[in-house]
Structure formats: structure tokens, C-alpha cells
PDB file of C-alpha atoms in Angstrom:
ATOM      1  CA  MET A   1      -5.407  20.095   7.283  1.00 58.00           C
ATOM      2  CA  ARG A   2      -1.884  18.901   8.099  1.00 68.00           C
ATOM      3  CA  ALA A   3      -1.401  15.229   8.947  1.00 74.00           C
ATOM      4  CA  ASP A   4       1.019  15.941  11.814  1.00 82.00           C
ATOM      5  CA  ILE A   5      -1.479  17.795  14.031  1.00 88.00           C
ATOM      6  CA  PRO A   6      -2.535  15.719  17.094  1.00 89.00           C
ATOM      7  CA  ILE A   7      -6.218  14.772  17.233  1.00 87.00           C
ATOM      8  CA  GLY A   8      -6.681  16.424  20.638  1.00 88.00           C
ATOM      9  CA  ARG A   9      -5.458  19.753  19.306  1.00 91.00           C
ATOM     10  CA  ILE A  10      -7.845  19.559  16.334  1.00 89.00           C
ATOM     11  CA  LEU A  11     -10.797  18.821  18.624  1.00 89.00           C
ATOM     12  CA  ARG A  12      -9.889  21.709  20.967  1.00 91.00           C
ATOM     13  CA  SER A  13      -9.557  24.140  18.066  1.00 93.00           C
ATOM     14  CA  HIS A  14     -13.184  23.369  17.154  1.00 92.00           C
ATOM     15  CA  ASN A  15     -14.335  23.642  20.811  1.00 92.00           C
ATOM     16  CA  LEU A  16     -15.709  20.102  20.802  1.00 91.00           C
ATOM     17  CA  GLU A  17     -16.412  18.512  24.157  1.00 92.00           C
ATOM     18  CA  THR A  18     -15.474  14.866  23.686  1.00 94.00           C
ATOM     19  CA  ARG A  19     -14.661  11.745  25.636  1.00 95.00           C
ATOM     20  CA  ARG A  20     -12.627   8.667  24.800  1.00 96.00           C
ATOM     21  CA  ASP A  21     -14.251   5.309  25.422  1.00 98.00           C
ATOM     22  CA  MET A  22     -11.769   2.437  25.629  1.00 98.00           C
ATOM     23  CA  VAL A  23     -12.945  -0.515  23.557  1.00 98.00           C
ATOM     24  CA  GLU A  24     -10.006  -2.913  23.720  1.00 98.00           C
ATOM     25  CA  LEU A  25      -6.473  -3.124  25.100  1.00 97.00           C
ATOM     26  CA  GLU A  26      -4.363  -6.136  24.182  1.00 96.00           C
ATOM     27  CA  ILE A  27      -0.886  -7.436  23.439  1.00 93.00           C
ATOM     28  CA  LEU A  28      -0.554  -8.859  19.946  1.00 93.00           C
ATOM     29  CA  GLU A  29       2.139 -11.421  19.200  1.00 91.00           C
ATOM     30  CA  GLY A  30       3.915 -11.798  15.863  1.00 80.00           C
ATOM     31  CA  GLU A  31       2.669  -8.625  14.183  1.00 76.00           C
ATOM     32  CA  LEU A  32       4.358  -8.192  10.814  1.00 79.00           C
ATOM     33  CA  THR A  33       4.081  -4.416  11.083  1.00 78.00           C
ATOM     34  CA  PHE A  34       6.880  -4.336  13.678  1.00 80.00           C
ATOM     35  CA  ASP A  35       9.053  -7.228  12.457  1.00 82.00           C
ATOM     36  CA  GLY A  36       7.215  -9.798  14.542  1.00 84.00           C
ATOM     37  CA  ILE A  37       7.855  -8.293  17.987  1.00 88.00           C
ATOM     38  CA  PRO A  38       4.924  -8.079  20.441  1.00 91.00           C
ATOM     39  CA  VAL A  39       2.734  -5.007  20.086  1.00 92.00           C
ATOM     40  CA  LEU A  40       0.500  -3.166  22.559  1.00 92.00           C
ATOM     41  CA  SER A  41      -2.760  -2.388  20.768  1.00 95.00           C
ATOM     42  CA  ARG A  42      -5.426  -0.059  22.073  1.00 97.00           C
ATOM     43  CA  THR A  43      -8.734   0.704  20.420  1.00 98.00           C
ATOM     44  CA  TYR A  44     -11.003   3.515  21.511  1.00 98.00           C
ATOM     45  CA  LYS A  45     -13.822   5.724  20.292  1.00 98.00           C
ATOM     46  CA  ILE A  46     -13.891   9.510  20.452  1.00 97.00           C
ATOM     47  CA  VAL A  47     -17.476  10.468  21.295  1.00 97.00           C
ATOM     48  CA  HIS A  48     -19.241  13.845  21.012  1.00 96.00           C
ATOM     49  CA  ASN A  49     -22.928  14.334  21.955  1.00 95.00           C
ATOM     50  CA  ASN A  50     -23.291  10.542  22.268  1.00 96.00           C
ATOM     51  CA  HIS A  51     -22.177  10.039  18.654  1.00 96.00           C
ATOM     52  CA  VAL A  52     -18.937   8.362  17.631  1.00 97.00           C
ATOM     53  CA  LEU A  53     -16.716  10.844  15.791  1.00 95.00           C
ATOM     54  CA  MET A  54     -13.733   8.520  15.392  1.00 95.00           C
ATOM     55  CA  TRP A  55     -12.813   4.898  15.986  1.00 97.00           C
ATOM     56  CA  ILE A  56      -9.064   4.711  16.609  1.00 95.00           C
ATOM     57  CA  ASN A  57      -6.613   1.824  16.856  1.00 96.00           C
ATOM     58  CA  GLU A  58      -3.052   2.576  17.951  1.00 93.00           C
ATOM     59  CA  ARG A  59      -0.203   0.066  18.048  1.00 92.00           C
ATOM     60  CA  PHE A  60       3.079   0.431  19.889  1.00 90.00           C
ATOM     61  CA  PRO A  61       5.991  -2.035  19.656  1.00 90.00           C
ATOM     62  CA  ILE A  62       6.996  -3.573  22.978  1.00 89.00           C
ATOM     63  CA  ASP A  63      10.780  -3.413  22.881  1.00 82.00           C
ATOM     64  CA  ALA A  64      13.738  -2.672  25.168  1.00 81.00           C
ATOM     65  CA  ARG A  65      12.470   0.866  25.848  1.00 81.00           C
ATOM     66  CA  TRP A  66       9.688  -0.627  27.990  1.00 74.00           C
ATOM     67  CA  LYS A  67      12.123  -2.356  30.411  1.00 73.00           C
ATOM     68  CA  LEU A  68       9.673  -5.216  30.980  1.00 63.00           C
TER      69      LEU A  68
END
């Protein structure tokens, strides 16, 4: 399986009915991953038939593109 295929597309191709349960949403300060700039972090579970299929954490740098 290719690494560049979005998770949603993979789930649809297998006809899985899923939901995403948000676990945590936070702003992290001083993350080394993005040269110390603040990062928006979201953690959620992808659930199918009341079983967790995946536990996902995504991080996005908060920079000038956000216009905050």
C-alpha cells in the first residue's frame, strides 16, 4: 500500500463505516519538530464497530499562514 494515500480513501475503498472521536486538541509551545514555533496538535481515534482501528496524532505549525 502506498504511503501517500489518505486514510479516508483507504477506509472507503474497504467499505468501512467509521467515525472519528476527538480525544485532544491543544496548542503546544516550543516543539522542536517545527523549529520551536507553536503547534496545533489534535489527537483522535478512528472507530469501527465500537473498536478502535487507529489512534492518530496530527501536528500543524502555527505560522504566518494562519493570520492569527
